[in-house]
mmCIF file of C-alpha atoms in Angstrom:
data_model
loop_
_atom_site.group_PDB
_atom_site.id
_atom_site.type_symbol
_atom_site.label_atom_id
_atom_site.label_comp_id
_atom_site.label_asym_id
_atom_site.label_seq_id
_atom_site.Cartn_x
_atom_site.Cartn_y
_atom_site.Cartn_z
ATOM 1 C CA LYS A 187 -1.098 4.050 44.769
ATOM 2 C CA SER A 188 -2.900 1.858 42.264
ATOM 3 C CA LEU A 189 -0.786 3.304 39.432
ATOM 4 C CA PHE A 190 2.361 2.392 41.348
ATOM 5 C CA LEU A 191 1.109 -1.173 41.793
ATOM 6 C CA ASN A 192 -0.315 -1.471 38.294
ATOM 7 C CA PRO A 193 1.023 1.090 35.783
ATOM 8 C CA ASN A 194 -1.767 0.377 33.316
ATOM 9 C CA PRO A 195 -2.059 3.155 30.675
ATOM 10 C CA ASP A 196 -5.858 3.132 30.965
ATOM 11 C CA TYR A 197 -5.565 3.937 34.661
ATOM 12 C CA LEU A 198 -2.971 6.615 33.985
ATOM 13 C CA ARG A 199 -5.277 8.198 31.386
ATOM 14 C CA LYS A 200 -8.163 8.203 33.864
ATOM 15 C CA TYR A 201 -5.877 9.775 36.460
ATOM 16 C CA GLY A 202 -4.831 12.395 33.890
ATOM 17 C CA ILE A 203 -8.497 13.122 33.131
ATOM 18 C CA ILE A 204 -9.193 13.592 36.844
ATOM 19 C CA LEU A 205 -6.231 15.967 37.194
ATOM 20 C CA PHE A 206 -7.308 17.872 34.081
ATOM 21 C CA SER A 207 -10.888 18.189 35.366
ATOM 22 C CA LEU A 208 -9.747 19.421 38.760
ATOM 23 C CA GLY A 209 -7.381 21.913 37.159
ATOM 24 C CA ALA A 210 -9.789 23.182 34.516
ATOM 25 C CA ASN A 211 -12.455 23.807 37.150
ATOM 26 C CA ALA A 212 -10.247 25.223 39.914
ATOM 27 C CA ALA A 213 -11.017 28.784 40.974
ATOM 28 C CA ASP A 214 -7.579 29.424 42.476
ATOM 29 C CA ALA A 215 -4.895 30.099 39.834
ATOM 30 C CA GLN A 216 -2.129 28.267 41.733
ATOM 31 C CA VAL A 217 -4.288 25.193 42.293
ATOM 32 C CA LYS A 218 -5.283 25.230 38.618
ATOM 33 C CA LYS A 219 -1.653 25.485 37.525
ATOM 34 C CA SER A 220 -0.576 22.642 39.829
ATOM 35 C CA TYR A 221 -3.283 20.232 38.658
ATOM 36 C CA LEU A 222 -2.735 21.047 34.989
ATOM 37 C CA GLU A 223 1.038 20.561 35.327
ATOM 38 C CA GLN A 224 0.441 17.146 36.894
ATOM 39 C CA ALA A 225 -2.058 16.321 34.137
ATOM 40 C CA THR A 226 0.520 17.393 31.530
ATOM 41 C CA ALA A 227 3.099 15.046 33.052
ATOM 42 C CA ALA A 228 0.591 12.166 32.898
ATOM 43 C CA ALA A 229 -0.332 12.959 29.269
ATOM 44 C CA GLU A 230 3.310 13.185 28.183
ATOM 45 C CA LYS A 231 4.035 9.864 29.855
ATOM 46 C CA LEU A 232 1.061 8.329 28.044
ATOM 47 C CA LYS A 233 2.192 9.701 24.677
ATOM 48 C CA LYS A 234 5.659 8.201 25.171
ATOM 49 C CA PHE A 235 4.305 4.884 26.406
ATOM 50 C CA ASP A 236 1.648 4.467 23.704
ATOM 51 C CA ALA A 237 2.262 6.921 20.874
ATOM 52 C CA ARG A 238 -0.415 5.288 18.705
ATOM 53 C CA ASN A 239 -3.358 5.788 21.035
ATOM 54 C CA SER A 240 -5.449 8.756 19.894
ATOM 55 C CA LEU A 241 -7.017 9.212 23.340
ATOM 56 C CA ASN A 242 -3.620 10.151 24.769
ATOM 57 C CA TYR A 243 -3.334 13.015 22.287
ATOM 58 C CA GLU A 244 -6.905 14.127 22.927
ATOM 59 C CA LEU A 245 -6.120 14.401 26.633
ATOM 60 C CA ALA A 246 -2.917 16.338 25.925
ATOM 61 C CA GLY A 247 -4.863 18.640 23.602
ATOM 62 C CA LYS A 248 -7.459 19.400 26.257
ATOM 63 C CA ILE A 249 -4.779 20.101 28.841
ATOM 64 C CA ASN A 250 -2.800 22.368 26.497
ATOM 65 C CA SER A 251 -5.993 24.196 25.575
ATOM 66 C CA ALA A 252 -6.823 24.788 29.255
ATOM 67 C CA GLN A 253 -3.319 26.186 29.726
ATOM 68 C CA GLY A 254 -3.723 28.574 26.796
ATOM 69 C CA ARG A 255 -1.220 26.739 24.598
ATOM 70 C CA SER A 256 -3.271 26.773 21.415
ATOM 71 C CA LYS A 257 -0.553 25.663 18.980
ATOM 72 C CA GLU A 258 0.358 22.636 21.104
ATOM 73 C CA ALA A 259 -3.329 21.780 21.605
ATOM 74 C CA GLU A 260 -3.945 22.057 17.865
ATOM 75 C CA ALA A 261 -1.033 19.714 17.122
ATOM 76 C CA ASP A 262 -2.315 17.187 19.680
ATOM 77 C CA PHE A 263 -5.884 17.211 18.336
ATOM 78 C CA LYS A 264 -4.615 16.852 14.770
ATOM 79 C CA GLN A 265 -2.474 13.886 15.824
ATOM 80 C CA ALA A 266 -5.482 12.292 17.560
ATOM 81 C CA ILE A 267 -7.424 12.637 14.300
ATOM 82 C CA ARG A 268 -4.548 11.216 12.220
ATOM 83 C CA LEU A 269 -4.413 8.183 14.502
ATOM 84 C CA ASP A 270 -8.161 7.520 14.551
ATOM 85 C CA ARG A 271 -10.195 9.383 11.940
ATOM 86 C CA PHE A 272 -13.591 7.802 12.468
ATOM 87 C CA ASN A 273 -14.036 6.216 15.913
ATOM 88 C CA TYR A 274 -14.015 9.477 17.883
ATOM 89 C CA PRO A 275 -15.895 12.165 15.947
ATOM 90 C CA ARG A 276 -15.658 14.465 18.971
ATOM 91 C CA PHE A 277 -11.987 15.071 18.066
ATOM 92 C CA TYR A 278 -13.141 17.161 15.100
ATOM 93 C CA GLY A 279 -15.431 19.287 17.260
ATOM 94 C CA GLU A 280 -12.689 19.822 19.834
ATOM 95 C CA LEU A 281 -10.224 20.892 17.139
ATOM 96 C CA ALA A 282 -12.781 23.131 15.395
ATOM 97 C CA ALA A 283 -13.725 24.860 18.676
ATOM 98 C CA LEU A 284 -10.033 25.467 19.399
ATOM 99 C CA LEU A 285 -9.508 26.883 15.900
ATOM 100 C CA ILE A 286 -12.500 29.210 16.298
ATOM 101 C CA ASP A 287 -11.223 30.419 19.682
ATOM 102 C CA SER A 288 -7.789 31.109 18.223
ATOM 103 C CA GLY A 289 -9.184 33.161 15.332
ATOM 104 C CA GLN A 290 -8.912 30.474 12.644
ATOM 105 C CA SER A 291 -12.607 30.312 11.793
ATOM 106 C CA GLN A 292 -12.047 29.621 8.100
ATOM 107 C CA GLU A 293 -9.844 26.608 8.860
ATOM 108 C CA ALA A 294 -12.461 25.369 11.346
ATOM 109 C CA LYS A 295 -15.187 25.798 8.737
ATOM 110 C CA ASN A 296 -13.175 23.902 6.117
ATOM 111 C CA LEU A 297 -12.510 21.088 8.592
ATOM 112 C CA LEU A 298 -16.166 20.742 9.582
ATOM 113 C CA LEU A 299 -17.527 20.884 6.038
ATOM 114 C CA SER A 300 -14.952 18.337 4.930
ATOM 115 C CA ILE A 301 -15.658 15.877 7.737
ATOM 116 C CA LEU A 302 -19.427 16.139 7.283
ATOM 117 C CA LYS A 303 -18.919 14.537 3.870
ATOM 118 C CA SER A 304 -17.350 11.523 5.595
ATOM 119 C CA PHE A 305 -20.312 11.115 7.948
ATOM 120 C CA PRO A 306 -23.425 10.790 5.745
ATOM 121 C CA LYS A 307 -26.912 10.989 7.231
ATOM 122 C CA ASN A 308 -27.312 7.228 7.579
ATOM 123 C CA VAL A 309 -24.233 6.968 9.805
ATOM 124 C CA ILE A 310 -26.292 7.856 12.892
ATOM 125 C CA GLU A 311 -28.669 4.946 12.308
ATOM 126 C CA ASN A 312 -25.784 2.628 11.462
ATOM 127 C CA ARG A 313 -24.024 3.399 14.734
ATOM 128 C CA LYS A 314 -27.010 2.452 16.895
ATOM 129 C CA ILE A 315 -26.728 -0.789 18.787
ATOM 130 C CA ILE A 316 -29.839 -2.706 19.757
ATOM 131 C CA ILE A 317 -29.116 -4.578 22.975
ATOM 132 C CA MET A 318 -32.585 -5.872 23.898
ATOM 133 C CA ASN A 319 -36.188 -5.304 22.942
ATOM 134 C CA ASN A 320 -37.227 -1.720 23.692
ATOM 135 C CA GLN A 321 -33.729 -0.770 24.849
ATOM 136 C CA GLU A 322 -31.434 1.175 22.628
ATOM 137 C CA VAL A 323 -27.972 2.542 23.201
ATOM 138 C CA THR A 324 -26.612 5.097 20.766
ATOM 139 C CA SER A 325 -23.021 5.906 20.038
ATOM 140 C CA GLY A 326 -23.419 9.611 20.733
ATOM 141 C CA ILE A 327 -22.515 10.462 17.164
ATOM 142 C CA ALA A 328 -25.734 12.462 16.734
ATOM 143 C CA ASN A 329 -24.538 14.824 19.461
ATOM 144 C CA ASP A 330 -21.091 15.101 17.874
ATOM 145 C CA ILE A 331 -22.531 15.936 14.458
ATOM 146 C CA SER A 332 -25.005 18.330 16.065
ATOM 147 C CA ASN A 333 -22.041 20.088 17.673
ATOM 148 C CA TRP A 334 -20.369 20.401 14.246
ATOM 149 C CA TYR A 335 -23.462 22.137 12.868
ATOM 150 C CA TYR A 336 -23.597 24.374 15.940
ATOM 151 C CA LEU A 337 -19.965 25.406 15.378
ATOM 152 C CA LEU A 338 -20.719 26.070 11.700
ATOM 153 C CA SER A 339 -23.644 28.219 12.818
ATOM 154 C CA LEU A 340 -21.374 30.229 15.117
ATOM 155 C CA ILE A 341 -18.873 30.758 12.303
ATOM 156 C CA SER A 342 -21.626 31.825 9.892
ATOM 157 C CA PHE A 343 -23.004 34.268 12.444
ATOM 158 C CA LYS A 344 -19.523 35.770 12.914
ATOM 159 C CA GLU A 345 -19.377 36.136 9.128
ATOM 160 C CA ASN A 346 -22.647 38.142 9.297
ATOM 161 C CA ASN A 347 -24.566 35.418 7.477
ATOM 162 C CA ALA A 348 -27.592 35.017 9.757
ATOM 163 C CA LYS A 349 -29.525 32.984 7.180
ATOM 164 C CA LEU A 350 -26.810 30.330 6.940
ATOM 165 C CA ALA A 351 -26.316 30.422 10.722
ATOM 166 C CA LYS A 352 -30.014 29.597 11.199
ATOM 167 C CA LYS A 353 -29.814 26.820 8.601
ATOM 168 C CA TYR A 354 -26.912 25.155 10.428
ATOM 169 C CA LEU A 355 -28.608 25.638 13.791
ATOM 170 C CA ASP A 356 -31.775 23.972 12.460
ATOM 171 C CA GLN A 357 -29.681 20.970 11.427
ATOM 172 C CA ALA A 358 -28.057 20.882 14.870
ATOM 173 C CA LEU A 359 -31.456 20.980 16.583
ATOM 174 C CA LYS A 360 -32.791 18.156 14.407
ATOM 175 C CA LEU A 361 -30.029 15.932 15.741
ATOM 176 C CA ALA A 362 -30.196 17.125 19.362
ATOM 177 C CA PRO A 363 -33.664 18.619 19.942
ATOM 178 C CA GLU A 364 -33.351 18.575 23.737
ATOM 179 C CA ASN A 365 -29.995 20.384 23.873
ATOM 180 C CA GLN A 366 -30.599 23.435 26.074
ATOM 181 C CA GLU A 367 -27.486 25.265 24.859
ATOM 182 C CA LEU A 368 -28.751 25.027 21.280
ATOM 183 C CA LYS A 369 -32.202 26.249 22.294
ATOM 184 C CA LYS A 370 -30.676 29.213 24.117
ATOM 185 C CA TYR A 371 -28.555 30.055 21.078
ATOM 186 C CA GLU A 372 -31.658 29.764 18.863
ATOM 187 C CA ARG A 373 -33.491 32.341 21.021
ATOM 188 C CA GLU A 374 -30.509 34.706 20.756
ATOM 189 C CA LEU A 375 -30.238 34.181 17.010
ATOM 190 C CA ASN A 376 -33.940 34.932 16.505
ATOM 191 C CA LYS A 377 -33.853 38.241 18.393
#
């Protein structure tokens, strides 16, 4: 109802995210399909309305990925990156994970190694915002970069290079030491 009264693209994107979340997590196949089709319609409307907003393509990429449409998802994530190369580092992780899942590990590896050069070590400190004494809000970039190293570790492990996989995992853990998924993977890697 609020979208009918106020067709604001931000609201439509949030509605699309809700539909995507409901669809991606639905146990029933018909319910999943219905929600994801509605989410697709919202994402396509957003892309037509504001073709220069990278978040619209990210949403479309996630929806296409959940529907098993890897090529379309890849195109959407690549467009999101073309539109906004540096403000949303998670786009690179989303694209790399999709590439790995679709058997394009070498392309994912090349992407991640290339983008790491654009995000030097001091970028994490530079992205922190001090809002008051003893309160700090971070941009989340440490988690994004940690995820890149984790994906590189997975690729290296698939390539039977356990030494390099451990090296990348160590770098991921330095950036996100409390990440339980990384700790679980570390235990498996050290078996």
